[in-house]
GROMACS .gro file of C-alpha atoms in nm:
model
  330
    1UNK     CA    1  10.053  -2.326 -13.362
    2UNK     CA    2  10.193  -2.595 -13.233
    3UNK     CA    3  10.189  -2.506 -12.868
    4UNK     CA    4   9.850  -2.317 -12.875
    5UNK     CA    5   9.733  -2.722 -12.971
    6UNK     CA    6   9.879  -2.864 -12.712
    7UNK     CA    7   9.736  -2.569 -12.457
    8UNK     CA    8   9.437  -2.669 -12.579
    9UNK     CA    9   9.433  -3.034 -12.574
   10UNK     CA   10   9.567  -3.026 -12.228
   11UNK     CA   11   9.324  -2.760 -12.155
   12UNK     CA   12   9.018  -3.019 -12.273
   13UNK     CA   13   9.189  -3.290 -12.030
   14UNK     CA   14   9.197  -3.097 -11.708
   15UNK     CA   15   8.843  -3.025 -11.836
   16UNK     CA   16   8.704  -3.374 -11.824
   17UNK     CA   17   8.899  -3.397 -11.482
   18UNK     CA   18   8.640  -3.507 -11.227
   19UNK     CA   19   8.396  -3.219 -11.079
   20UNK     CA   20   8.453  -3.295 -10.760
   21UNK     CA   21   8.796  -3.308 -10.716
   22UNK     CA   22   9.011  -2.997 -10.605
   23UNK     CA   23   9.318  -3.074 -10.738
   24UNK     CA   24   9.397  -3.213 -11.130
   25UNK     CA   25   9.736  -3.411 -11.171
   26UNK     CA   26   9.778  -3.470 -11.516
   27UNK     CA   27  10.088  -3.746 -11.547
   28UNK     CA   28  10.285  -3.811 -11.915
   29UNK     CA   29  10.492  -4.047 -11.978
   30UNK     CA   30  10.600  -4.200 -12.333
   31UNK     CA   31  10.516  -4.614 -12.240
   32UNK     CA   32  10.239  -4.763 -12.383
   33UNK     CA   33   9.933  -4.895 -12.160
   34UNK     CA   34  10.110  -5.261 -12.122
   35UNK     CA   35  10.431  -5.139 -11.959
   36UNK     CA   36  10.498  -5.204 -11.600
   37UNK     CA   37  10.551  -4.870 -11.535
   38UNK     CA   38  10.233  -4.721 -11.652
   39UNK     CA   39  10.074  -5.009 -11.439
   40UNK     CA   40  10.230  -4.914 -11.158
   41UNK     CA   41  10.168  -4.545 -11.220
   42UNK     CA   42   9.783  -4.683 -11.180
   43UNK     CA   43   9.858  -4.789 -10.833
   44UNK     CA   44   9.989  -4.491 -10.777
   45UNK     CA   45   9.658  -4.285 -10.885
   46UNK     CA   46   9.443  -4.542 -10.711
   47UNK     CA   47   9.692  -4.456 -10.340
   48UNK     CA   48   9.648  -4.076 -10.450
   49UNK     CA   49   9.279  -4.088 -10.487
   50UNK     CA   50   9.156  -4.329 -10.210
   51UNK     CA   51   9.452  -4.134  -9.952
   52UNK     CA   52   9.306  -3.808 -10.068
   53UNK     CA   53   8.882  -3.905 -10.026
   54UNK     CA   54   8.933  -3.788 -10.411
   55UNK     CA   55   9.030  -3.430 -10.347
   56UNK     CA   56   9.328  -3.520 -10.612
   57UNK     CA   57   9.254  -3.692 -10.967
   58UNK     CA   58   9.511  -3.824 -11.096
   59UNK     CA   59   9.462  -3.851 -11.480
   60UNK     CA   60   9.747  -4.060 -11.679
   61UNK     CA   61   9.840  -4.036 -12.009
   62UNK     CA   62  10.082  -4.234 -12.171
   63UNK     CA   63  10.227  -4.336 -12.521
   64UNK     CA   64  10.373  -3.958 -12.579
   65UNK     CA   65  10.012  -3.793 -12.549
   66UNK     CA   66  10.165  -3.544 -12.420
   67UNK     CA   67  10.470  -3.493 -12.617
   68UNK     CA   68  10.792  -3.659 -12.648
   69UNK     CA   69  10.996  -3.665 -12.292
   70UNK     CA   70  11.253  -3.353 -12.314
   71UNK     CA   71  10.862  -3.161 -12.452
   72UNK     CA   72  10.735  -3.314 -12.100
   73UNK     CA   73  10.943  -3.233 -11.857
   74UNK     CA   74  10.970  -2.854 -11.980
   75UNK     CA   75  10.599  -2.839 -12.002
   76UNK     CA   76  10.650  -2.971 -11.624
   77UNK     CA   77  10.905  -2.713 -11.541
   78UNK     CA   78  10.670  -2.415 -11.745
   79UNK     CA   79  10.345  -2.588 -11.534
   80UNK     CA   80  10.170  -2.652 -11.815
   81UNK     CA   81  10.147  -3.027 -11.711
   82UNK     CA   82  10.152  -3.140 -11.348
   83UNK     CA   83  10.394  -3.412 -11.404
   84UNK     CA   84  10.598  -3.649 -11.620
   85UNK     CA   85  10.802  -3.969 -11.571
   86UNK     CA   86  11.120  -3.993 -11.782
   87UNK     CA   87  11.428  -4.151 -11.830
   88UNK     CA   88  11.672  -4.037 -11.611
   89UNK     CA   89  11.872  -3.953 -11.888
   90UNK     CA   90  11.675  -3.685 -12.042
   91UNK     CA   91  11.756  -3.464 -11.729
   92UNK     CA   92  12.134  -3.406 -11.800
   93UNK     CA   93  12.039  -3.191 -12.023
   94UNK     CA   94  11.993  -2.942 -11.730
   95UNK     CA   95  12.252  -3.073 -11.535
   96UNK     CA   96  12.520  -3.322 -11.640
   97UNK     CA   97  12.506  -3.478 -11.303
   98UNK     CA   98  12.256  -3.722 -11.434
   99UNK     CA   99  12.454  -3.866 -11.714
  100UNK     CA  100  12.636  -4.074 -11.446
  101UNK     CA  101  12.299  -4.245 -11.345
  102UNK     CA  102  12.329  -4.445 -11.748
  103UNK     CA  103  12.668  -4.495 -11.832
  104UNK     CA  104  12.766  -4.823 -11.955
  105UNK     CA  105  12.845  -5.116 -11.714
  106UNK     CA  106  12.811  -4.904 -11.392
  107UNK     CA  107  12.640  -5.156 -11.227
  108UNK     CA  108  12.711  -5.540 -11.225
  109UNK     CA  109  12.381  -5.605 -11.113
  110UNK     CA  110  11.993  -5.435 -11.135
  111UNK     CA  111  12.016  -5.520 -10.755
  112UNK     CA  112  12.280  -5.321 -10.708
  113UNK     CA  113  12.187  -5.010 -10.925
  114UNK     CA  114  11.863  -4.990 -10.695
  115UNK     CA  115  12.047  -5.009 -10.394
  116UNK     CA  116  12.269  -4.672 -10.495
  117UNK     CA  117  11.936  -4.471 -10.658
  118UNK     CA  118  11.700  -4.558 -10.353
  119UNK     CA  119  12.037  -4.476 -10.100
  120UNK     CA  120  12.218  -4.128  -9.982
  121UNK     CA  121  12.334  -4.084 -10.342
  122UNK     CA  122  11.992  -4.135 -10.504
  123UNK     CA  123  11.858  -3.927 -10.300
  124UNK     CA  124  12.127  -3.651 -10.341
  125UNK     CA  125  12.069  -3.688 -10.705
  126UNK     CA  126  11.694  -3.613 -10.652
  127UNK     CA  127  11.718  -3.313 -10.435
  128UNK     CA  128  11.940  -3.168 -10.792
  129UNK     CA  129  11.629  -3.117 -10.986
  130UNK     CA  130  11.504  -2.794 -10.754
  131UNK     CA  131  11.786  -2.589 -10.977
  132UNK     CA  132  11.526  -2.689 -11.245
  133UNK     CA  133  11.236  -2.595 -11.087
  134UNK     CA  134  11.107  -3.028 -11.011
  135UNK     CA  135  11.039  -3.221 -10.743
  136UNK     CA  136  11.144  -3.582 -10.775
  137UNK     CA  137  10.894  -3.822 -10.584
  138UNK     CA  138  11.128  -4.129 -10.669
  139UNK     CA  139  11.258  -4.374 -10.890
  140UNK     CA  140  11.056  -4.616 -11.138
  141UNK     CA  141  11.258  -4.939 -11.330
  142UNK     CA  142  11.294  -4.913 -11.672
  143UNK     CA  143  11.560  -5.166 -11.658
  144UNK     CA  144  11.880  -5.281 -11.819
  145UNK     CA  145  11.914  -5.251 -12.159
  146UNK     CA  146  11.934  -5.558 -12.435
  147UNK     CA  147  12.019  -5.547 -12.785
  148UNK     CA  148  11.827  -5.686 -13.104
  149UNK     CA  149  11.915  -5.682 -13.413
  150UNK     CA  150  11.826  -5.838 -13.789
  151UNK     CA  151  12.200  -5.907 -13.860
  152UNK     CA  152  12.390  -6.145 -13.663
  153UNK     CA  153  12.359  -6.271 -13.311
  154UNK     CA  154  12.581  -6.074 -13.076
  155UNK     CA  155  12.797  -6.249 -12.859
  156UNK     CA  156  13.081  -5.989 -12.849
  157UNK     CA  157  13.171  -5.642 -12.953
  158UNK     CA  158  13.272  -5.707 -13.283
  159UNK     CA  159  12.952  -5.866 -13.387
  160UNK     CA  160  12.813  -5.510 -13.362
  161UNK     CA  161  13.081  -5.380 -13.657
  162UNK     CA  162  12.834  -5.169 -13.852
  163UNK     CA  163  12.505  -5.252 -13.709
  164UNK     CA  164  12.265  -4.974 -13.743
  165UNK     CA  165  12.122  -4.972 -13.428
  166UNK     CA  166  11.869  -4.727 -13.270
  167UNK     CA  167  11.952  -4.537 -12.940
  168UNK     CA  168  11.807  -4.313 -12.714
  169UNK     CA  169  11.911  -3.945 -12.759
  170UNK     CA  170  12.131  -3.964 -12.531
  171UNK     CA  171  12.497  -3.860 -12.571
  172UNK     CA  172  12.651  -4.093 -12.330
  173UNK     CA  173  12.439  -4.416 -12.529
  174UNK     CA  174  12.534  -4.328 -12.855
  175UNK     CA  175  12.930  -4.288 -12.709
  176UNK     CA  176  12.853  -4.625 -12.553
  177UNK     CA  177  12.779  -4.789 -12.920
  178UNK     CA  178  13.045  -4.604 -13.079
  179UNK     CA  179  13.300  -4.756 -12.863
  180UNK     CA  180  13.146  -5.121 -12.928
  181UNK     CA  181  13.192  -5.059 -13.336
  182UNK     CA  182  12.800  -5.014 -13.412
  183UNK     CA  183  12.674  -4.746 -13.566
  184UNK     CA  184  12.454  -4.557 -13.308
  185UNK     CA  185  12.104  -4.388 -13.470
  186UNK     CA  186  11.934  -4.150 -13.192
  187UNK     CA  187  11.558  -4.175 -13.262
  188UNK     CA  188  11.267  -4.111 -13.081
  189UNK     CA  189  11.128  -4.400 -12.945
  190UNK     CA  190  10.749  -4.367 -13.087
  191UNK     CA  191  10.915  -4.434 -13.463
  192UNK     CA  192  11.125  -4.753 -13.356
  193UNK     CA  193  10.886  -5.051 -13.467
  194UNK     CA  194  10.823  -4.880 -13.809
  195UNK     CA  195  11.190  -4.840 -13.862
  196UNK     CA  196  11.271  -5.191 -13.747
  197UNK     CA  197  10.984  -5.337 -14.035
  198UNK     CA  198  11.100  -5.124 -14.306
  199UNK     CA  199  11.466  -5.178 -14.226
  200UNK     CA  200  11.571  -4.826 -14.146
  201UNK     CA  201  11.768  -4.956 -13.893
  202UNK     CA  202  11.890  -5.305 -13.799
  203UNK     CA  203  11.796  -5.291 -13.446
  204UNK     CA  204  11.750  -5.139 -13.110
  205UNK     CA  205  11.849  -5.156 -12.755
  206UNK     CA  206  11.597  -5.175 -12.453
  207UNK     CA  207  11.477  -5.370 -12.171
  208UNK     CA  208  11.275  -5.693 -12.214
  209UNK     CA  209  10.965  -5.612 -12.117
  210UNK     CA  210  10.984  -5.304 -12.353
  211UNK     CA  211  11.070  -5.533 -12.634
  212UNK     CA  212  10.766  -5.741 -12.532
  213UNK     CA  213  10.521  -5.437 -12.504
  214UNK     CA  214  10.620  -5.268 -12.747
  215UNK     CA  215  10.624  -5.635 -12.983
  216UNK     CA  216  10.967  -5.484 -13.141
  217UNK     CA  217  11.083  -5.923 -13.157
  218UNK     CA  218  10.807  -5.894 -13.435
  219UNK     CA  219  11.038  -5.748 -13.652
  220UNK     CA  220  11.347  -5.897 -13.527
  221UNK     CA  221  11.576  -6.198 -13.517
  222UNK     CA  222  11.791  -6.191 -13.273
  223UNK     CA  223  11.764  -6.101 -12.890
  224UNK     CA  224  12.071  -6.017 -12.668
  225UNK     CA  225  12.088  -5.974 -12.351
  226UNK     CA  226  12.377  -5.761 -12.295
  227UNK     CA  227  12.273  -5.575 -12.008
  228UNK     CA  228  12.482  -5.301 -12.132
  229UNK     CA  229  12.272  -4.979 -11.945
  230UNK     CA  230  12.064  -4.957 -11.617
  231UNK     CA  231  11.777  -4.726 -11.698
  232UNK     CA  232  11.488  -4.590 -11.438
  233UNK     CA  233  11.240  -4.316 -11.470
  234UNK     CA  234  11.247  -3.993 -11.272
  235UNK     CA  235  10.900  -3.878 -11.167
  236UNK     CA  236  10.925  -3.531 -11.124
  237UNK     CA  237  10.603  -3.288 -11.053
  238UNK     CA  238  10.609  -2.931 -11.088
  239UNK     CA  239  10.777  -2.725 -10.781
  240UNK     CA  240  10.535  -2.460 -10.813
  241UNK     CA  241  10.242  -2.670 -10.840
  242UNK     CA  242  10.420  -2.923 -10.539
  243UNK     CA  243  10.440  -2.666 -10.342
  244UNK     CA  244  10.086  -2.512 -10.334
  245UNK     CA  245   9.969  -2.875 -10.216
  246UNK     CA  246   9.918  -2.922  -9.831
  247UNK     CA  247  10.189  -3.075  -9.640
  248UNK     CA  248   9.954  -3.375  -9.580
  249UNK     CA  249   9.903  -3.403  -9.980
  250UNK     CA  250  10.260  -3.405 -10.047
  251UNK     CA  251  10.366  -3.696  -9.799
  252UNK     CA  252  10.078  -3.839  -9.967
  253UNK     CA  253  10.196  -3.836 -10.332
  254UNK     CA  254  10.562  -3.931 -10.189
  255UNK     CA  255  10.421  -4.225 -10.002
  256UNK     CA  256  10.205  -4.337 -10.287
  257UNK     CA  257  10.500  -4.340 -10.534
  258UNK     CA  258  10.705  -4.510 -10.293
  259UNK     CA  259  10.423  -4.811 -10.239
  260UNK     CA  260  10.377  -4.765 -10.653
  261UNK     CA  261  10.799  -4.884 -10.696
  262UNK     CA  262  10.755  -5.165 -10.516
  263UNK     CA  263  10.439  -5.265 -10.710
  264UNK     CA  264  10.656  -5.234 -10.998
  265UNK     CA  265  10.907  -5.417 -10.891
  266UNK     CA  266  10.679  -5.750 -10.803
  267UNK     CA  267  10.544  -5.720 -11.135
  268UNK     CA  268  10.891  -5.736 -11.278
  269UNK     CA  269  11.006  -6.006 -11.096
  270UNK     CA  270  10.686  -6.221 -11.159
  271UNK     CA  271  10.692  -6.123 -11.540
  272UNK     CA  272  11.024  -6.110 -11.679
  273UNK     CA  273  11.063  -6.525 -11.747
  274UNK     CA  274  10.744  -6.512 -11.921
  275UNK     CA  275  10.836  -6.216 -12.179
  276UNK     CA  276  11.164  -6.396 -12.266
  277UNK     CA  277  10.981  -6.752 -12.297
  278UNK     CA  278  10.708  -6.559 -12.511
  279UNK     CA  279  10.993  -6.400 -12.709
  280UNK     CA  280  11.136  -6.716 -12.802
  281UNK     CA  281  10.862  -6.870 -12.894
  282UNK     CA  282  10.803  -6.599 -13.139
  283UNK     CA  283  11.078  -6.742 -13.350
  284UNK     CA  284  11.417  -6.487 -13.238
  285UNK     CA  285  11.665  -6.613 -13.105
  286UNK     CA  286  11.788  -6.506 -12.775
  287UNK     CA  287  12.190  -6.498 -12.676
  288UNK     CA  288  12.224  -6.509 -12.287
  289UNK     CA  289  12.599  -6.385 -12.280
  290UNK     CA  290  12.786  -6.530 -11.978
  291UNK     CA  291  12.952  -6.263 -11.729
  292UNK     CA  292  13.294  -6.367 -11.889
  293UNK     CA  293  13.147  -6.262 -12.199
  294UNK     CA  294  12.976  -5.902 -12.056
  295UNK     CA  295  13.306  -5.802 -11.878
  296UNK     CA  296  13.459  -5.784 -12.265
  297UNK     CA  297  13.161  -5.535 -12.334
  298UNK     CA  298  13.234  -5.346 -12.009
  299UNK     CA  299  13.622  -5.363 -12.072
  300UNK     CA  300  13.576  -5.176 -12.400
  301UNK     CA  301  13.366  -4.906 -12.299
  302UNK     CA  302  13.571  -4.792 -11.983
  303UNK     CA  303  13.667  -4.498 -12.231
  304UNK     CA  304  13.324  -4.367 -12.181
  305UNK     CA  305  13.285  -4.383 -11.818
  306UNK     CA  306  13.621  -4.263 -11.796
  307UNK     CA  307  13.504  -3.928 -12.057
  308UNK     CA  308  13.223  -3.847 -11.856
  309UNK     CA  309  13.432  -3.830 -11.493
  310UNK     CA  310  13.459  -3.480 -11.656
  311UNK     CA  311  13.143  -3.447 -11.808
  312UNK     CA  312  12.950  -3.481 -11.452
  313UNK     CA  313  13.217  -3.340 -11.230
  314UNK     CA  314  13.467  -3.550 -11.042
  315UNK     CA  315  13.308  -3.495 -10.751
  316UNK     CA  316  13.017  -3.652 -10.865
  317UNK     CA  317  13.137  -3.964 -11.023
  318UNK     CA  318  13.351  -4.031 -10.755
  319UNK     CA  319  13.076  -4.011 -10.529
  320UNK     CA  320  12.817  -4.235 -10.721
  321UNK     CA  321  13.155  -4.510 -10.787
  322UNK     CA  322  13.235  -4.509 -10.460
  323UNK     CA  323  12.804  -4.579 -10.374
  324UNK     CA  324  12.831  -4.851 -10.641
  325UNK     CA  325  13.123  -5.009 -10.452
  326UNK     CA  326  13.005  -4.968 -10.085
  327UNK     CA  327  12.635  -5.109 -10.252
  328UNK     CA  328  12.832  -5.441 -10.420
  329UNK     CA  329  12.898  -5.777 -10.229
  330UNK     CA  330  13.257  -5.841 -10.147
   0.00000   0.00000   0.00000
């Protein structure tokens, strides 16, 4: 029942797709209409339509419209939608290769982590996902990852002792909290505010401008920035439907997500200072741990990175270490 809704609710949207255009790209994603990403994801229809004289119309919808992300990308992969952008994560479910892209403390800067994903080793990682039948046009920021909480201010691992903090599904995140003492609660992320107000959980973990957007420092106290996991969305678009594009159509959509990551990234740059400031001024307090005071967050979960060397392959990890280290300032 459940999928023959969903056929048809997709099957109304690529109905209401413009008449004139040939081609319908339908694009998920779980953000809501506020996020960066889905911003930039508009600059990226408005390149695909205008490059295109609007033989393609792109049609986004976000906020888990069409499902939650693993129920994307295998609608994706089945070509029952066009496209999805998720976190990078998600896709180690196919192939553990991807864990390594999110383990904790990989990267001592976001500068860094986008000089490995948008290098050889990115785009190694990319050319992966034809085993699962996708195409990955590139990499969007989600960004690194903060904690909030209700309990205490967290300045150090052992403020997290018993914390009930929300996580992605993701094995390698809830290993990561495990290792700092909290007590990691997978959950998917539509339910996090309403578990934050009605104190199902003490807190959560993601980047600022998703605690902005999504107004999670509404229902909590504390704010901090821990930087404890570099996140980015994969774009990936159906092989099969990919491939039955012209060659002209496909640099297109390639060139277009290219121009729409670094639209994404002025608008982080420009907008970051404000959604702290704005936080702050709603009343939570926000802990800007010093590097000294990261490094004992990084020291204690060297047990995961050093778990999934076997998880992802040596070969792998070795590889995306030794891109960290060649991509990091001596």
């Amino acid at each position: 029942m459940k999928k023959l809704a969903f056929t048809f609710g997709t099957a109304i949207a690529l109905f209401a797709g413009t008449a004139a255009a040939e081609t319908v790209l339908r694009i998920g994603h779980g953000a809501n209409e506020q996020y960066h990403m889905h911003r930039a994801l508009l600059h990226f229809e408005e390149q695909v339509e205008t490059g295109s004289n609007g033989e393609i119309d792109v049609q986004i919808f976000p906020s888990s419209q069409m499902g939650p992300d693993r129920e994307m990308i295998e609608s994706v992969q089945a070509g029952v939608l066009e496209m999805a952008v998720s976190p990078s994560s998600f896709f180690a479910g196919w192939d553990q290769a991807f864990a390594v892209i999110e383990l904790p403390y990989m990267y001592s800067s976001k500068d860094i982590a986008l000089d490995v994903l948008n290098g050889d080793a990115g785009g190694q990682m990319l050319a992966r996902l034809s085993e699962q039948g996708l195409v990955g046009l590139g990499w969007l920021e989600n960004g690194l990852r903060h904690v909030t909480n209700n309990v205490r201010p967290i300045e150090s691992p052992g403020d997290l002792e018993g914390v009930k903090l929300r996580t992605m599904k993701v094995p390698a995140h809830v290993a990561t909290f495990e290792a700092l003492g909290a007590n990691p609660t997978p959950m998917n992320f539509g339910e996090v505010y309403s578990a934050l107000q009605q104190g199902v959980i003490d807190g959560q973990e993601n980047p600022v401008a998703l605690i902005d957007s999504q107004r999670f420092y509404e229902v909590q106290k504390h704010v901090s920035l821990t930087g404890h996991v570099f996140t980015v969305y994969i774009p990936v678009i159906s092989e099969a439907f990919f491939s039955g594009l012209s060659a002209e159509h496909q640099q297109l959509l390639r060139d277009a997500m290219a121009s729409a990551e670094s639209y994404q990234q002025d608008l982080v740059n420009s907008e970051e200072a404000g959604q702290l400031q704005k936080i702050r001024e709603a009343g939570v307090n926000v802990v800007d741990l010093t590097a000294k005071q990261r490094q004992v967050f990084s020291d204690q979960t060297e047990s995961v990175r050093a778990a999934y060397r076997d998880e992802v392959g040596a070969d792998v990890f070795d590889a995306w270490v030794s891109a960290v280290r060649d991509s990091t300032p001596q």
